[in-house]
């Protein structure tokens, strides 16, 4: 008898959802940043352990929308919650206890699936100061690895009996183009400051896999001309550094050398523009 099912990682921005997805899968699939709101689209990661296959979905942080991109992010998080058989609701242990997920997510009604509350960043709280959490809820740390096995055991018991949906060796389901665009954004979150990472979107124009190195032409979009100047930098220094950082991340996942041909363009106010959001894949068309 095998078990297999979908598990969403949901919670407020910056609680450690993407970090946990990567720790569970053992591969850097989802972008991570100390800056909140880094995840904009769900990222699927697979883990097959013994007779259980977990189909994890990292989701955008639950927030009160301020503009159209936020609305698209919340809609994506809602869909991921709605489509899951188990909800892992992440909340930092430093802010114990977790408020009700339905409220945090501003869901019209309580979700159907069972909820495991996962207290994250346990390494930031001394053992003597930790609260006891009732089963099936768990404390975890992606830094020390503590609690991850207990989390998997708790979730496995809630998954339906089912054949595996994927080959046990598979880790991801989304195309390499998706990850390439995401890693360009991750580099932007790493290297740019203040409002800029939030104004950056990436689009892959060409992805030539047959070539050695693999040829990728990508556009990094910003919202205003003044931002374009900053992203390009003095003598092209900043865009060069962004390209080097993004290329390294893409090569690590692809396992092949990459030539990243990266351009900067202005897509005026794309965060507040529905057609732009659809074109960038953030909003449903
Ligand atoms: N100390 C500590 N920091 C962590 C842990 N897990 C994640 N972090 C840090 O918390 C920050 C946010 O992590 P993310 O994984 O990007 O958080 P997220 O919930 O995906 O954030 P959004 O996508 O913006 O909603 C990063 O700086 C991580 O390195 C942990 O277990 N311990
Ligand atoms: Mg994230």
Tab-separated table of C-alpha atoms and ligand atoms in Angstrom:
chain	number	residue	atom	x	y	z
A	1	UNK	CA	0.000	0.000	0.000
A	2	UNK	CA	1.352	3.412	-0.970
A	3	UNK	CA	0.257	6.909	-0.062
A	4	UNK	CA	0.439	9.972	-2.281
A	5	UNK	CA	-1.036	13.445	-2.115
A	6	UNK	CA	-0.718	17.188	-2.284
A	7	UNK	CA	0.560	19.311	0.605
A	8	UNK	CA	0.557	23.096	0.489
A	9	UNK	CA	3.072	25.148	2.465
A	10	UNK	CA	1.066	28.244	3.386
A	11	UNK	CA	1.513	31.182	5.734
A	12	UNK	CA	2.400	34.836	6.003
A	13	UNK	CA	5.306	36.287	4.009
A	14	UNK	CA	8.836	35.478	5.192
A	15	UNK	CA	7.923	32.650	7.591
A	16	UNK	CA	10.175	30.159	5.769
A	17	UNK	CA	7.879	28.365	3.301
A	18	UNK	CA	10.306	28.338	0.383
A	19	UNK	CA	13.241	27.411	2.630
A	20	UNK	CA	11.232	24.451	3.924
A	21	UNK	CA	10.241	23.330	0.416
A	22	UNK	CA	13.916	23.254	-0.563
A	23	UNK	CA	14.886	21.407	2.628
A	24	UNK	CA	12.162	18.797	2.062
A	25	UNK	CA	13.085	18.174	-1.550
A	26	UNK	CA	16.828	18.506	-1.024
A	27	UNK	CA	17.244	20.873	-3.956
A	28	UNK	CA	17.137	24.642	-4.346
A	29	UNK	CA	13.885	24.926	-6.326
A	30	UNK	CA	12.099	27.835	-4.663
A	31	UNK	CA	13.647	31.259	-4.334
A	32	UNK	CA	14.456	32.388	-0.801
A	33	UNK	CA	15.135	35.856	0.530
A	34	UNK	CA	15.358	37.711	3.834
A	35	UNK	CA	13.068	40.235	2.113
A	36	UNK	CA	9.361	39.342	2.356
A	37	UNK	CA	7.069	38.582	-0.613
A	38	UNK	CA	9.742	36.859	-2.668
A	39	UNK	CA	7.452	34.039	-3.839
A	40	UNK	CA	4.875	35.111	-6.409
A	41	UNK	CA	3.863	31.798	-7.954
A	42	UNK	CA	3.435	28.311	-6.506
A	43	UNK	CA	6.471	26.032	-6.803
A	44	UNK	CA	5.971	22.271	-6.723
A	45	UNK	CA	8.538	19.979	-5.113
A	46	UNK	CA	8.331	16.183	-4.907
A	47	UNK	CA	9.596	13.882	-2.195
A	48	UNK	CA	9.247	10.114	-2.372
A	49	UNK	CA	10.223	8.383	0.858
A	50	UNK	CA	9.603	4.679	1.351
A	51	UNK	CA	5.948	4.063	0.449
A	52	UNK	CA	4.865	7.724	0.533
A	53	UNK	CA	5.010	10.367	-2.178
A	54	UNK	CA	4.584	13.968	-1.045
A	55	UNK	CA	3.602	16.555	-3.649
A	56	UNK	CA	4.529	19.805	-1.909
A	57	UNK	CA	3.489	23.227	-3.171
A	58	UNK	CA	5.247	26.334	-1.909
A	59	UNK	CA	2.803	29.244	-2.095
A	60	UNK	CA	3.031	33.059	-2.030
A	61	UNK	CA	2.860	34.642	1.432
A	62	UNK	CA	-0.637	35.492	2.647
A	63	UNK	CA	-1.034	39.247	2.742
A	64	UNK	CA	-3.554	42.019	2.405
A	65	UNK	CA	-3.377	43.018	-1.273
A	66	UNK	CA	-2.224	46.549	-2.047
A	67	UNK	CA	-2.052	46.250	-5.825
A	68	UNK	CA	-2.930	43.830	-8.626
A	69	UNK	CA	0.188	41.678	-8.324
A	70	UNK	CA	-0.683	41.091	-4.650
A	71	UNK	CA	-4.186	40.072	-5.659
A	72	UNK	CA	-2.795	37.571	-8.133
A	73	UNK	CA	-0.429	36.240	-5.432
A	74	UNK	CA	-3.265	35.821	-2.971
A	75	UNK	CA	-5.432	34.122	-5.593
A	76	UNK	CA	-2.575	31.691	-6.318
A	77	UNK	CA	-2.154	30.955	-2.602
A	78	UNK	CA	-5.888	30.394	-2.221
A	79	UNK	CA	-5.941	27.981	-5.156
A	80	UNK	CA	-2.981	26.065	-3.732
A	81	UNK	CA	-4.761	25.800	-0.355
A	82	UNK	CA	-7.999	24.756	-2.039
A	83	UNK	CA	-6.277	22.087	-4.153
A	84	UNK	CA	-4.348	20.433	-1.333
A	85	UNK	CA	-5.087	17.324	0.667
A	86	UNK	CA	-3.039	18.525	3.629
A	87	UNK	CA	-2.263	22.105	4.657
A	88	UNK	CA	1.059	22.794	6.353
A	89	UNK	CA	0.441	26.187	7.931
A	90	UNK	CA	3.789	27.787	8.718
A	91	UNK	CA	4.232	30.360	11.448
A	92	UNK	CA	7.411	31.496	13.230
A	93	UNK	CA	7.897	30.002	16.696
A	94	UNK	CA	9.030	33.456	17.863
A	95	UNK	CA	5.407	34.580	17.350
A	96	UNK	CA	3.704	31.660	19.115
A	97	UNK	CA	0.761	30.930	19.015
A	98	UNK	CA	-0.262	31.016	15.360
A	99	UNK	CA	-3.480	32.894	14.625
A	100	UNK	CA	-6.280	31.094	12.815
A	101	UNK	CA	-5.342	30.317	9.197
A	102	UNK	CA	-8.781	31.246	7.867
A	103	UNK	CA	-8.280	34.752	9.291
A	104	UNK	CA	-4.656	35.097	8.198
A	105	UNK	CA	-5.574	33.999	4.666
A	106	UNK	CA	-8.811	36.042	4.686
A	107	UNK	CA	-10.491	32.920	3.343
A	108	UNK	CA	-14.251	33.148	2.850
A	109	UNK	CA	-14.608	29.881	4.812
A	110	UNK	CA	-12.383	27.389	6.619
A	111	UNK	CA	-10.433	25.138	4.223
A	112	UNK	CA	-11.528	21.532	3.775
A	113	UNK	CA	-8.150	19.868	4.222
A	114	UNK	CA	-6.643	19.031	7.629
A	115	UNK	CA	-4.128	21.592	8.922
A	116	UNK	CA	-0.746	20.884	10.499
A	117	UNK	CA	0.597	24.010	12.171
A	118	UNK	CA	4.343	24.131	11.597
A	119	UNK	CA	6.275	26.450	13.885
A	120	UNK	CA	9.328	27.566	11.930
A	121	UNK	CA	12.731	28.996	12.827
A	122	UNK	CA	12.836	26.999	16.084
A	123	UNK	CA	16.609	27.610	16.163
A	124	UNK	CA	15.824	31.214	17.148
A	125	UNK	CA	14.173	30.141	20.422
A	126	UNK	CA	16.204	28.533	23.223
A	127	UNK	CA	14.942	25.051	24.115
A	128	UNK	CA	14.096	26.193	27.657
A	129	UNK	CA	11.824	28.916	26.255
A	130	UNK	CA	9.945	26.764	23.772
A	131	UNK	CA	6.238	26.120	24.196
A	132	UNK	CA	4.942	22.572	23.877
A	133	UNK	CA	2.854	22.109	20.779
A	134	UNK	CA	0.133	19.492	20.545
A	135	UNK	CA	0.377	16.716	17.948
A	136	UNK	CA	0.148	16.788	14.911
A	137	UNK	CA	1.662	20.284	15.079
A	138	UNK	CA	5.461	20.463	15.031
A	139	UNK	CA	8.446	22.733	15.615
A	140	UNK	CA	11.007	22.807	12.845
A	141	UNK	CA	14.221	24.501	11.887
A	142	UNK	CA	15.401	24.529	8.319
A	143	UNK	CA	18.802	25.617	9.665
A	144	UNK	CA	19.399	22.609	11.956
A	145	UNK	CA	17.003	20.161	10.277
A	146	UNK	CA	15.219	19.631	13.578
A	147	UNK	CA	11.588	18.526	13.310
A	148	UNK	CA	11.623	17.773	9.590
A	149	UNK	CA	11.238	13.996	10.075
A	150	UNK	CA	8.450	14.516	12.604
A	151	UNK	CA	6.704	16.808	10.120
A	152	UNK	CA	6.948	14.180	7.368
A	153	UNK	CA	5.580	11.488	9.681
A	154	UNK	CA	2.654	13.715	10.697
A	155	UNK	CA	1.800	14.560	7.092
A	156	UNK	CA	2.258	11.017	5.754
A	157	UNK	CA	-0.475	9.779	8.096
A	158	UNK	CA	-2.901	12.290	6.573
A	159	UNK	CA	-2.269	11.498	2.912
A	160	UNK	CA	-4.699	9.273	1.021
A	161	UNK	CA	-3.879	5.727	-0.045
A	162	UNK	CA	-2.973	6.102	-3.678
A	163	UNK	CA	-0.467	5.006	-6.291
A	164	UNK	CA	2.404	7.454	-6.867
A	165	UNK	CA	1.620	10.248	-9.331
A	166	UNK	CA	5.266	10.771	-10.327
A	167	UNK	CA	8.411	8.773	-10.873
A	168	UNK	CA	10.089	8.464	-7.434
A	169	UNK	CA	13.291	10.074	-8.833
A	170	UNK	CA	11.551	13.275	-9.932
A	171	UNK	CA	11.945	16.412	-7.810
A	172	UNK	CA	10.163	19.089	-9.841
A	173	UNK	CA	7.281	19.378	-12.267
A	174	UNK	CA	7.711	22.874	-13.691
A	175	UNK	CA	9.808	23.571	-16.794
A	176	UNK	CA	13.415	24.774	-16.565
A	177	UNK	CA	12.307	28.068	-18.145
A	178	UNK	CA	10.199	28.773	-15.075
A	179	UNK	CA	13.134	28.181	-12.735
A	180	UNK	CA	15.432	30.285	-14.926
A	181	UNK	CA	13.064	33.273	-14.663
A	182	UNK	CA	12.705	32.687	-10.917
A	183	UNK	CA	16.462	32.572	-10.342
A	184	UNK	CA	16.881	35.876	-12.178
A	185	UNK	CA	14.371	37.301	-9.702
A	186	UNK	CA	16.201	35.683	-6.808
A	187	UNK	CA	19.418	37.383	-7.921
A	188	UNK	CA	17.479	40.668	-8.045
A	189	UNK	CA	16.252	40.080	-4.481
A	190	UNK	CA	19.851	39.358	-3.416
A	191	UNK	CA	21.522	42.306	-5.121
A	192	UNK	CA	18.956	45.114	-5.333
A	193	UNK	CA	17.488	47.155	-2.512
A	194	UNK	CA	14.369	48.861	-1.221
A	195	UNK	CA	11.509	48.861	-3.749
A	196	UNK	CA	13.560	47.547	-6.679
A	197	UNK	CA	13.270	43.760	-6.154
A	198	UNK	CA	9.494	44.229	-6.033
A	199	UNK	CA	9.542	46.062	-9.376
A	200	UNK	CA	11.522	43.321	-11.100
A	201	UNK	CA	9.974	40.614	-13.260
A	202	UNK	CA	11.758	38.222	-15.584
A	203	UNK	CA	10.754	36.662	-18.866
A	204	UNK	CA	12.593	33.987	-20.838
A	205	UNK	CA	12.583	34.787	-24.563
A	206	UNK	CA	14.658	31.865	-25.729
A	207	UNK	CA	15.908	28.669	-24.121
A	208	UNK	CA	18.112	26.592	-26.406
A	209	UNK	CA	18.796	23.311	-24.617
A	210	UNK	CA	20.670	21.604	-27.429
A	211	UNK	CA	23.456	24.185	-27.308
A	212	UNK	CA	26.608	23.839	-25.167
A	213	UNK	CA	26.587	25.990	-23.133
A	214	UNK	CA	22.772	26.159	-22.973
A	215	UNK	CA	21.713	29.519	-24.447
A	216	UNK	CA	19.115	31.534	-22.521
A	217	UNK	CA	17.928	34.962	-23.592
A	218	UNK	CA	15.996	36.714	-20.851
A	219	UNK	CA	14.527	40.106	-20.144
A	220	UNK	CA	14.521	41.624	-16.697
A	221	UNK	CA	11.630	44.081	-16.523
A	222	UNK	CA	11.426	47.093	-14.255
A	223	UNK	CA	8.597	49.588	-13.949
A	224	UNK	CA	10.293	52.938	-14.664
A	225	UNK	CA	13.186	54.409	-16.641
A	226	UNK	CA	14.939	55.542	-13.460
A	227	UNK	CA	14.916	51.925	-12.218
A	228	UNK	CA	16.411	50.738	-15.469
A	229	UNK	CA	19.386	53.036	-14.868
A	230	UNK	CA	19.965	51.563	-11.408
A	231	UNK	CA	19.610	47.961	-12.554
A	232	UNK	CA	22.067	48.495	-15.400
A	233	UNK	CA	24.436	50.351	-13.067
A	234	UNK	CA	27.618	52.273	-13.778
A	235	UNK	CA	29.149	50.908	-16.956
A	236	UNK	CA	26.701	47.960	-16.795
A	237	UNK	CA	28.219	46.725	-13.549
A	238	UNK	CA	24.970	45.846	-11.747
A	239	UNK	CA	23.299	43.969	-14.589
A	240	UNK	CA	26.542	42.065	-15.100
A	241	UNK	CA	26.608	40.990	-11.440
A	242	UNK	CA	22.927	40.043	-11.651
A	243	UNK	CA	23.601	37.936	-14.724
A	244	UNK	CA	26.545	36.130	-13.101
A	245	UNK	CA	24.539	35.370	-9.947
A	246	UNK	CA	21.470	34.177	-11.870
A	247	UNK	CA	23.564	32.054	-14.224
A	248	UNK	CA	25.198	30.273	-11.290
A	249	UNK	CA	21.811	29.411	-9.814
A	250	UNK	CA	20.452	28.153	-13.149
A	251	UNK	CA	23.571	26.047	-13.790
A	252	UNK	CA	23.294	24.472	-10.327
A	253	UNK	CA	19.779	23.180	-11.014
A	254	UNK	CA	20.243	22.364	-14.692
A	255	UNK	CA	23.588	20.655	-14.164
A	256	UNK	CA	24.891	22.191	-17.381
A	257	UNK	CA	26.818	25.297	-18.363
A	258	UNK	CA	24.689	28.253	-19.370
A	259	UNK	CA	25.169	31.386	-21.435
A	260	UNK	CA	22.713	33.914	-20.038
A	261	UNK	CA	21.980	36.787	-22.382
A	262	UNK	CA	20.227	39.199	-20.023
A	263	UNK	CA	18.560	42.456	-21.082
A	264	UNK	CA	16.783	45.160	-19.080
A	265	UNK	CA	13.537	46.713	-20.291
A	266	UNK	CA	10.811	48.928	-18.885
A	267	UNK	CA	7.272	47.546	-18.667
A	268	UNK	CA	5.499	50.575	-17.194
A	269	UNK	CA	3.732	49.884	-13.871
A	270	UNK	CA	3.457	46.163	-14.661
A	271	UNK	CA	2.537	45.356	-11.034
A	272	UNK	CA	-0.725	47.244	-11.430
A	273	UNK	CA	-1.462	46.251	-15.012
A	274	UNK	CA	-3.599	43.178	-15.624
A	275	UNK	CA	-2.416	42.431	-19.205
A	276	UNK	CA	1.230	42.645	-18.060
A	277	UNK	CA	0.527	40.330	-15.118
A	278	UNK	CA	-1.032	37.787	-17.470
A	279	UNK	CA	1.830	38.031	-19.908
A	280	UNK	CA	4.352	37.463	-17.110
A	281	UNK	CA	2.380	34.433	-15.941
A	282	UNK	CA	1.380	35.947	-12.588
A	283	UNK	CA	-2.330	36.301	-13.308
A	284	UNK	CA	-4.613	33.693	-14.834
A	285	UNK	CA	-5.614	34.532	-18.372
B	1	LIG	N1	16.958	31.208	11.520
B	1	LIG	C1	16.184	30.665	10.590
B	1	LIG	N2	15.892	31.374	9.489
B	1	LIG	C2	15.118	30.786	8.550
B	1	LIG	C3	14.589	29.488	8.703
B	1	LIG	N3	13.823	29.205	7.625
B	1	LIG	C4	13.894	30.294	6.830
B	1	LIG	N4	14.671	31.250	7.376
B	1	LIG	C5	14.972	32.571	6.801
B	1	LIG	O1	13.777	33.333	6.714
B	1	LIG	C6	13.808	34.188	5.562
B	1	LIG	C7	12.580	33.973	4.709
B	1	LIG	O2	12.623	32.669	4.168
B	1	LIG	P1	11.730	32.261	2.916
B	1	LIG	O3	11.845	30.782	2.797
B	1	LIG	O4	12.073	33.084	1.722
B	1	LIG	O5	10.288	32.658	3.451
B	1	LIG	P2	8.875	32.543	2.680
B	1	LIG	O6	7.866	32.163	3.692
B	1	LIG	O7	8.998	31.668	1.496
B	1	LIG	O8	8.668	34.052	2.242
B	1	LIG	P3	7.730	34.659	1.057
B	1	LIG	O9	7.970	33.864	-0.184
B	1	LIG	O10	8.203	36.047	0.926
B	1	LIG	O11	6.329	34.564	1.542
B	1	LIG	C8	15.110	33.854	4.834
B	1	LIG	O12	16.081	34.810	5.200
B	1	LIG	C9	15.455	32.481	5.364
B	1	LIG	O13	16.850	32.207	5.327
B	1	LIG	C10	14.924	28.763	9.897
B	1	LIG	O14	14.533	27.617	10.128
B	1	LIG	N5	15.713	29.415	10.792
B	2	LIG	MG1	8.697	32.077	-0.446
